[in-house]
XYZ file of C-alpha atoms in Angstrom:
533
model
C 8.190 -12.872 -25.193
C 5.984 -13.274 -22.478
C 3.813 -10.638 -22.920
C 3.402 -11.242 -26.781
C 2.426 -14.975 -25.884
C -0.357 -13.642 -23.310
C -1.195 -11.260 -26.426
C -2.139 -14.103 -29.036
C -4.129 -16.340 -25.911
C -6.347 -12.667 -25.369
C -6.879 -13.146 -28.788
C -7.207 -16.589 -29.501
C -10.340 -15.734 -26.539
C -11.441 -13.054 -28.381
C -10.538 -10.022 -25.863
C -8.572 -8.785 -28.283
C -8.841 -8.265 -32.549
C -7.570 -10.979 -34.488
C -4.755 -9.661 -37.004
C -2.378 -6.620 -37.056
C -3.167 -4.581 -34.095
C -2.974 -0.483 -34.616
C 0.036 1.076 -33.184
C -1.911 2.106 -29.963
C -3.558 -1.091 -29.537
C -0.037 -2.601 -29.761
C 1.138 0.245 -27.070
C -1.623 -0.655 -24.768
C -1.597 -3.845 -24.576
C 2.140 -3.700 -23.626
C 1.760 -1.408 -21.197
C -1.262 -2.788 -19.459
C 0.261 -6.769 -19.597
C 3.803 -5.604 -18.896
C 2.440 -5.071 -14.936
C 0.739 -8.181 -14.623
C 2.539 -10.798 -16.936
C 6.424 -10.154 -15.934
C 6.414 -10.194 -11.953
C 4.115 -13.668 -12.609
C 7.085 -15.105 -14.770
C 9.304 -13.850 -11.725
C 7.485 -16.034 -9.328
C 8.001 -18.785 -11.335
C 11.207 -18.904 -12.246
C 11.365 -18.710 -8.390
C 9.116 -22.142 -8.327
C 10.818 -23.432 -10.491
C 14.547 -22.764 -9.318
C 14.072 -21.808 -5.720
C 15.267 -18.435 -4.200
C 18.756 -17.752 -5.591
C 20.392 -14.178 -5.270
C 20.271 -13.514 -9.212
C 16.581 -14.692 -8.898
C 16.072 -12.492 -6.342
C 17.214 -9.318 -8.546
C 14.926 -10.987 -11.588
C 12.181 -9.972 -9.187
C 13.747 -6.417 -8.767
C 14.211 -6.141 -12.512
C 10.313 -7.368 -12.615
C 9.458 -4.533 -10.169
C 11.492 -1.575 -12.448
C 9.253 -3.488 -15.290
C 6.226 -2.039 -13.602
C 7.889 1.005 -12.614
C 8.283 1.923 -16.285
C 4.915 0.653 -17.674
C 3.279 2.604 -15.427
C 5.473 5.683 -16.630
C 4.892 4.774 -19.926
C 1.114 4.620 -18.814
C 1.019 8.131 -17.380
C 3.034 9.803 -20.303
C 0.361 8.242 -22.441
C -3.156 9.017 -20.004
C -2.055 12.552 -18.840
C -4.074 14.074 -21.499
C -6.965 12.292 -20.473
C -6.683 9.195 -22.212
C -7.550 5.571 -22.197
C -5.336 2.578 -22.709
C -7.674 -0.984 -22.720
C -7.214 -3.940 -23.465
C -10.534 -5.557 -24.332
C -12.989 -5.226 -21.515
C -10.590 -6.801 -19.041
C -7.539 -4.149 -18.770
C -8.115 -0.565 -18.744
C -5.900 2.670 -17.539
C -6.354 6.245 -17.388
C -4.375 8.770 -15.357
C -6.015 7.376 -11.853
C -4.655 3.901 -12.701
C -1.311 5.282 -13.856
C -0.854 7.332 -10.719
C -1.297 3.965 -8.751
C 0.935 2.238 -10.905
C 3.993 4.734 -10.222
C 3.169 3.845 -6.844
C 3.345 -0.154 -6.942
C 6.360 -0.055 -9.162
C 8.461 2.938 -7.107
C 7.325 1.147 -3.934
C 7.907 -2.570 -5.585
C 11.642 -1.620 -6.394
C 12.715 -0.975 -2.757
C 10.949 -3.819 -1.412
C 12.421 -6.340 -3.945
C 15.829 -4.998 -3.678
C 15.882 -5.110 0.296
C 14.417 -8.355 -0.168
C 17.961 -9.617 -1.907
C 19.766 -8.585 1.411
C 17.338 -9.402 3.610
C 16.584 -13.163 2.684
C 20.163 -13.601 2.118
C 20.318 -13.018 5.670
C 18.289 -14.767 7.110
C 19.419 -17.264 4.949
C 22.992 -17.154 6.377
C 21.459 -16.816 10.241
C 19.270 -20.085 9.662
C 16.307 -17.704 10.372
C 14.548 -19.194 7.700
C 15.431 -22.514 5.231
C 15.424 -22.948 1.669
C 11.907 -23.787 1.263
C 10.386 -20.756 3.078
C 12.659 -18.085 1.028
C 11.353 -20.439 -2.175
C 8.143 -19.679 -0.764
C 8.754 -15.804 -0.089
C 9.760 -15.254 -3.082
C 7.097 -17.155 -5.520
C 4.455 -15.066 -2.915
C 6.753 -11.212 -3.127
C 6.056 -11.477 -7.259
C 2.572 -12.660 -7.383
C 1.541 -10.191 -4.678
C 2.840 -7.395 -6.698
C 1.166 -8.890 -10.146
C -2.098 -8.838 -8.156
C -1.763 -5.257 -6.997
C -1.444 -4.313 -10.173
C -3.686 -6.129 -11.955
C -6.312 -5.070 -9.485
C -5.621 -1.322 -10.219
C -5.731 -2.544 -14.159
C -9.181 -3.937 -13.893
C -11.827 -2.674 -16.259
C -14.678 -4.530 -14.026
C -15.274 -3.403 -10.640
C -16.153 -7.643 -9.861
C -12.471 -8.369 -10.832
C -11.351 -5.300 -8.327
C -12.972 -6.842 -5.613
C -11.223 -10.988 -6.732
C -7.910 -9.031 -6.856
C -8.206 -7.568 -3.869
C -9.123 -10.589 -2.670
C -6.285 -12.710 -3.705
C -3.528 -10.305 -2.569
C -5.479 -11.553 1.341
C -4.561 -14.706 0.135
C -1.160 -14.178 -1.081
C -0.114 -12.228 2.426
C -1.435 -14.140 4.931
C 1.116 -16.920 3.861
C 3.653 -13.347 4.033
C 2.753 -12.288 7.419
C 3.440 -15.987 8.637
C 6.748 -16.109 7.047
C 8.572 -16.521 10.436
C 6.578 -18.877 11.835
C 5.746 -18.652 15.872
C 2.885 -18.377 18.118
C 3.127 -14.374 17.437
C 3.028 -14.572 13.704
C 0.439 -17.052 13.380
C -1.753 -15.088 15.619
C -1.265 -12.356 13.588
C -1.763 -14.309 10.442
C -5.068 -15.903 11.700
C -6.139 -12.439 12.636
C -5.326 -11.095 9.491
C -6.918 -13.781 7.691
C -10.472 -13.768 9.521
C -10.939 -9.840 9.700
C -10.053 -9.131 5.714
C -12.178 -12.032 5.013
C -15.085 -10.540 6.919
C -14.521 -7.082 5.424
C -14.613 -8.820 2.393
C -17.295 -10.388 2.294
C -18.995 -7.221 2.771
C -16.923 -5.868 -0.321
C -18.598 -8.659 -2.495
C -22.070 -7.862 -1.041
C -21.750 -4.304 -1.517
C -20.554 -5.088 -5.294
C -23.825 -7.818 -5.312
C -26.037 -4.875 -4.553
C -24.063 -1.960 -6.973
C -24.978 -5.325 -9.910
C -28.518 -5.544 -8.489
C -29.218 -1.776 -8.996
C -27.666 -1.461 -12.322
C -29.738 -4.694 -13.142
C -32.887 -3.125 -12.056
C -32.242 0.335 -13.651
C -35.287 1.090 -15.788
C -33.006 -0.692 -18.672
C -30.767 2.381 -19.228
C -28.710 1.675 -22.598
C -25.734 -0.586 -21.825
C -26.392 -0.387 -18.047
C -28.298 -3.473 -16.922
C -26.793 -5.784 -15.004
C -23.173 -4.405 -15.542
C -19.883 -3.966 -13.033
C -18.013 -2.150 -15.888
C -16.826 0.863 -14.197
C -17.558 3.344 -17.483
C -20.680 2.326 -18.055
C -21.803 2.790 -14.178
C -20.099 6.150 -14.534
C -22.140 7.396 -17.545
C -24.938 6.388 -15.931
C -24.903 6.045 -12.012
C -27.678 8.816 -11.696
C -30.015 5.865 -12.760
C -29.237 3.867 -9.838
C -31.346 3.182 -7.101
C -30.715 5.370 -4.550
C -32.197 3.014 -1.473
C -29.595 -0.030 -2.858
C -26.737 2.410 -3.725
C -27.105 3.176 -0.217
C -26.844 -0.023 1.454
C -24.252 -0.275 -0.805
C -22.077 2.103 -0.465
C -22.101 2.067 3.558
C -21.019 -1.924 2.703
C -17.989 -0.815 0.407
C -17.176 1.798 2.648
C -17.049 -1.047 5.255
C -15.095 -3.992 3.352
C -12.746 -1.909 1.363
C -12.020 0.174 4.393
C -10.851 -2.864 6.291
C -8.155 -3.279 3.718
C -7.313 0.439 3.711
C -6.834 -0.479 7.700
C -9.922 1.928 8.965
C -12.057 1.904 11.948
C -14.034 0.083 12.724
C -12.173 -3.225 11.123
C -8.440 -1.698 11.592
C -7.694 -3.819 14.426
C -5.117 -6.840 12.046
C -3.038 -3.379 10.803
C -0.721 -3.165 13.624
C 0.022 -7.095 14.226
C -0.115 -7.576 10.350
C 2.775 -5.255 9.923
C 4.201 -5.942 12.931
C 5.024 -9.748 12.177
C 5.267 -9.967 8.590
C 8.787 -9.420 7.270
C 10.126 -6.093 6.711
C 10.027 -5.672 2.693
C 6.534 -7.172 2.833
C 5.739 -4.749 5.668
C 6.933 -2.254 3.412
C 4.674 -3.278 0.267
C 1.925 -4.123 2.713
C 1.537 -0.381 4.028
C 3.050 1.430 1.210
C 0.667 0.086 -1.594
C -1.727 -2.772 -0.162
C -3.721 -0.163 1.767
C -3.478 2.079 -0.915
C -4.742 -0.212 -3.723
C -7.899 -1.113 -1.540
C -7.956 2.784 -1.110
C -8.510 3.373 -4.826
C -11.562 0.616 -4.533
C -13.127 3.291 -2.677
C -12.223 5.956 -5.314
C -13.542 4.325 -7.846
C -16.902 3.366 -6.011
C -17.172 7.046 -4.779
C -18.075 8.558 -8.424
C -20.832 6.322 -8.881
C -21.921 7.072 -5.374
C -21.845 10.864 -4.821
C -23.799 10.421 -8.429
C -25.957 8.134 -7.101
C -26.751 9.396 -4.009
C -26.997 13.111 -2.022
C -23.182 13.125 -1.764
C -23.370 14.660 1.584
C -24.075 11.624 2.736
C -21.072 9.868 1.284
C -19.179 13.195 2.718
C -20.025 12.595 5.821
C -19.544 8.671 5.653
C -16.283 8.916 4.769
C -15.501 11.610 7.169
C -16.354 9.373 10.413
C -14.304 6.872 9.146
C -11.730 9.002 8.341
C -10.978 11.128 11.230
C -12.205 8.027 13.829
C -9.284 6.355 12.160
C -6.881 9.374 12.718
C -8.430 9.867 16.167
C -7.775 6.361 17.190
C -3.886 6.175 15.780
C -3.027 9.188 17.662
C -4.285 7.620 20.690
C -2.362 4.371 20.089
C 0.817 5.835 19.060
C 1.053 7.829 22.209
C 1.381 4.824 24.263
C 3.535 2.445 21.772
C 6.903 0.945 22.507
C 6.956 -1.242 19.152
C 9.164 0.671 16.317
C 7.155 -1.505 14.150
C 3.813 -0.984 15.592
C 4.590 2.570 15.894
C 5.267 2.513 12.007
C 1.975 0.544 11.437
C -0.485 2.728 13.442
C 1.434 5.951 11.511
C -0.016 3.767 8.171
C -3.334 3.664 9.933
C -3.322 7.755 10.374
C -2.201 8.315 6.710
C -4.994 6.625 5.237
C -7.601 8.499 7.719
C -6.061 11.163 5.827
C -6.339 10.447 2.831
C -10.178 9.168 3.229
C -10.585 12.529 4.524
C -9.485 14.282 0.889
C -11.946 11.773 -0.828
C -14.470 13.235 1.852
C -14.171 16.436 0.206
C -13.770 15.103 -2.919
C -12.972 17.978 -5.021
C -10.029 18.053 -7.684
C -7.206 19.877 -5.336
C -8.313 17.389 -2.442
C -8.017 14.241 -4.724
C -4.798 15.405 -6.709
C -3.301 16.199 -2.869
C -4.435 12.807 -1.757
C -2.732 10.772 -4.303
C 0.767 12.373 -3.944
C -0.092 11.966 -0.464
C -0.664 8.343 -1.220
C 2.586 8.303 -3.172
C 4.616 10.267 -0.826
C 3.687 7.923 2.324
C 4.047 4.461 -0.119
C 7.795 5.837 -0.404
C 8.084 6.734 3.161
C 6.882 3.468 4.678
C 9.177 1.523 2.276
C 12.292 3.405 3.255
C 11.429 3.076 7.147
C 9.892 -0.725 7.203
C 12.961 -1.521 5.410
C 15.293 -0.021 7.628
C 13.251 -0.939 10.556
C 14.221 -4.667 9.489
C 18.043 -3.964 9.755
C 17.601 -2.122 12.825
C 16.028 -5.097 13.993
C 19.078 -7.477 12.832
C 21.441 -4.940 14.196
C 20.148 -4.957 18.462
C 17.759 -8.368 17.952
C 15.270 -6.123 19.429
C 11.542 -4.233 18.045
C 11.016 -2.571 21.790
C 12.372 1.683 21.502
C 13.632 1.411 24.589
C 15.656 -1.268 23.071
C 17.029 0.634 20.279
C 20.119 3.465 21.234
C 22.846 5.318 20.148
C 22.225 3.872 16.255
C 23.244 6.866 15.142
C 27.025 6.275 16.612
C 26.574 2.550 15.439
C 25.073 2.620 12.188
C 25.502 6.338 11.088
C 24.434 5.352 6.954
C 21.167 3.297 8.559
C 20.779 5.858 10.888
C 20.477 9.049 9.086
C 18.281 7.365 6.147
C 15.718 6.006 8.823
C 15.869 9.793 10.537
C 15.303 11.640 7.012
C 12.353 8.815 6.728
C 10.687 9.820 9.562
C 10.980 13.533 9.033
C 9.471 12.724 5.195
C 6.979 10.648 7.050
C 5.955 13.601 9.800
C 5.516 16.500 6.940
C 8.895 18.007 7.004
C 9.791 20.004 3.735
C 11.136 19.381 1.334
C 9.183 15.915 1.014
C 6.683 16.076 -0.513
C 4.243 14.999 2.261
C 4.562 17.683 3.045
C 3.292 19.556 -0.159
C 0.493 16.882 0.324
C -0.996 17.928 3.559
C -0.593 21.305 3.109
C -2.965 20.805 -0.059
C -5.177 18.239 2.137
C -5.713 21.219 4.433
C -6.306 23.674 1.331
C -8.777 21.514 -0.275
C -10.595 20.862 2.681
C -10.616 24.580 4.093
C -12.076 25.464 0.360
C -14.612 22.837 1.332
C -16.346 24.990 3.927
C -14.255 22.238 6.198
C -12.697 24.476 8.068
C -13.423 22.286 11.564
C -11.864 19.360 10.361
C -8.810 21.216 9.387
C -8.784 22.143 13.037
C -9.374 18.555 14.527
C -6.849 17.173 11.673
C -4.073 20.020 13.005
C -4.191 18.989 16.718
C -4.027 15.313 16.082
C -0.854 15.790 13.527
C 0.866 17.830 16.014
C -0.061 14.782 18.541
C 1.193 11.919 16.340
C 4.341 14.181 15.835
C 5.329 13.959 19.432
C 4.131 10.234 19.649
C 6.893 9.636 16.756
C 9.514 12.152 17.250
C 10.295 11.841 21.049
C 11.116 7.966 21.149
C 13.125 7.776 17.403
C 15.119 10.594 19.187
C 15.742 8.318 21.295
C 16.958 5.422 19.256
C 19.360 7.737 17.072
C 20.996 9.746 19.936
C 20.673 7.620 23.095
C 23.883 6.309 24.876
C 24.570 3.224 23.876
C 25.565 0.390 26.154
C 27.518 -2.354 23.987
C 26.520 -4.817 26.726
C 23.311 -4.412 26.350
C 20.895 -6.231 23.567
C 17.800 -4.676 24.828
C 15.322 -7.212 25.321
C 16.184 -9.595 23.139
C 15.745 -11.825 25.924
C 12.576 -11.295 26.925
C 10.795 -12.456 24.230
C 10.590 -9.200 21.927
C 12.042 -10.110 19.049
C 11.847 -12.770 16.340
C 15.598 -12.449 15.749
C 17.800 -15.833 16.172
C 20.872 -14.577 18.302
C 23.150 -15.733 15.131
C 21.737 -13.336 13.141
C 22.557 -10.191 15.654
C 25.646 -8.820 14.365
C 24.961 -10.431 11.061
C 24.213 -7.067 9.872
C 27.506 -5.477 10.144
C 28.321 -7.605 7.252
C 25.392 -5.396 5.759
C 26.817 -1.724 4.722
C 25.936 0.083 1.966
C 23.940 -2.227 -0.906
C 21.562 -2.440 1.674
C 21.409 1.696 2.135
C 21.079 2.488 -1.719
C 17.373 1.305 -2.564
C 16.009 3.251 0.759
C 18.199 6.219 0.015
C 16.908 6.902 -3.676
C 13.401 6.614 -2.095
C 14.452 9.336 -0.234
C 15.616 11.145 -3.261
C 12.227 10.409 -4.971
C 10.767 11.997 -2.158
C 12.235 15.244 -2.317
C 12.163 15.469 -5.756
C 8.113 14.700 -5.970
C 7.978 17.632 -3.132
C 10.392 20.283 -4.925
C 10.185 20.109 -8.474
C 6.508 18.170 -8.652
C 6.862 16.027 -12.172
C 3.359 14.389 -11.289
C 0.853 17.576 -11.347
C 0.137 16.850 -14.748
C -0.906 13.327 -14.296
C -2.455 13.927 -10.991
C -4.710 16.805 -12.300
C -5.815 14.888 -14.899
C -6.603 12.028 -11.912
C -8.632 14.140 -10.068
C -10.492 15.035 -13.316
C -11.305 11.584 -13.802
C -12.806 10.989 -9.530
C -12.862 14.581 -8.232
C -16.263 15.298 -8.719
C -17.559 17.301 -6.068
């Protein structure tokens, strides 16, 4: 009914034709509107009724609706078809792949939120007002990200990414306190700089289209399809500046150097399910914007310039993340720097740009999103159990919570790219694509850095899982290293399988993606769209 109301509004505003729609038009409208409208309605329900368990489950159902819409879009676009609603919403195979990432990660995060917020209310770590605000903002966050990847216009896509900054700023500061407030301001200021640079880049692309010599349909537009069709007519001088600004601007939201410093603070201070959404989806949505612009850039400019620019920020991000992970003592910050490392690998895949590289990076985005959703949500339970985020304060997890420890260990194995998880296949394919493009030295550098990352993660995590457990040791909870209220320590004992189920499902999905490869056709279609070089 809600989707039908939205369709009626679009018809009234001329964005959809009046009268009965052809069957495919109706299908397209439903598939494209559901990911935006349904989570927005869940946000409205939370605003009216406040946080209740069944309202939280409605958010889970809304996330599942996004996932189902993503599957429907994938089926409809796997053959290269495009779904469109007026000139506003558009989905091709690349969009469908991103909807699957958003839906899959959102299901895990919202499912985990049911117990997470329930536990916070029980421990008096948050108020009913805080829980209501959380429920509203998380649903809006999902709706905004879906709208961003469905936008047919690059200006609307920029506005969608800006909207995610506004929504998530309040979520980063959910716990309050000095560190959360500092992280929030850092996030807002740095991402505002980044989004301003992306805005300037977007304006320059529009300017280039406006002065393109009057090419048919190109003059003064930000429509992605039109720009791609006539990209070779865009002024190279203007586009060179625009591409640099866009890589720096959207790269800020991706967590790439040099404007990356917001990421570890924001991810470590945000509630665990929000960290899962930010790491698993938000970074990838900004990366999606770079992918869309890359197609235009390589047609308008010397492809070597675009490749060199993306290689510099991609390799630089992996180098910086690996160096910070070596000395890291906080497991949430370790996961945050790991996100930066994986986004660096994805950017290297963009730089290579061949169809194999694009298909591999999309699989990597999906695998990384699921792995980070599992690990951040699990880390929230570890924090509640132990009262500390310091790795040397967590010992004997395998003895204390075997199921949680098992999920955490398997999530780490997936993150490190071990088989049978999908990140093994995606990293292998990225290496093949990079070597095939004549960049064997990049493969060598990346392998050395991945070895450093492996040691930096595996060694301390082994201590967390197998280290001797002293029941009298509460880690560093009394030394300012935790956000936990003392009453909450031990509350985790009331949580068992219900909080583990979504994480286990995420791991099953990671294995299925790595072994059965069910998305090969969709990823190849997406790679054909943006894998131009």
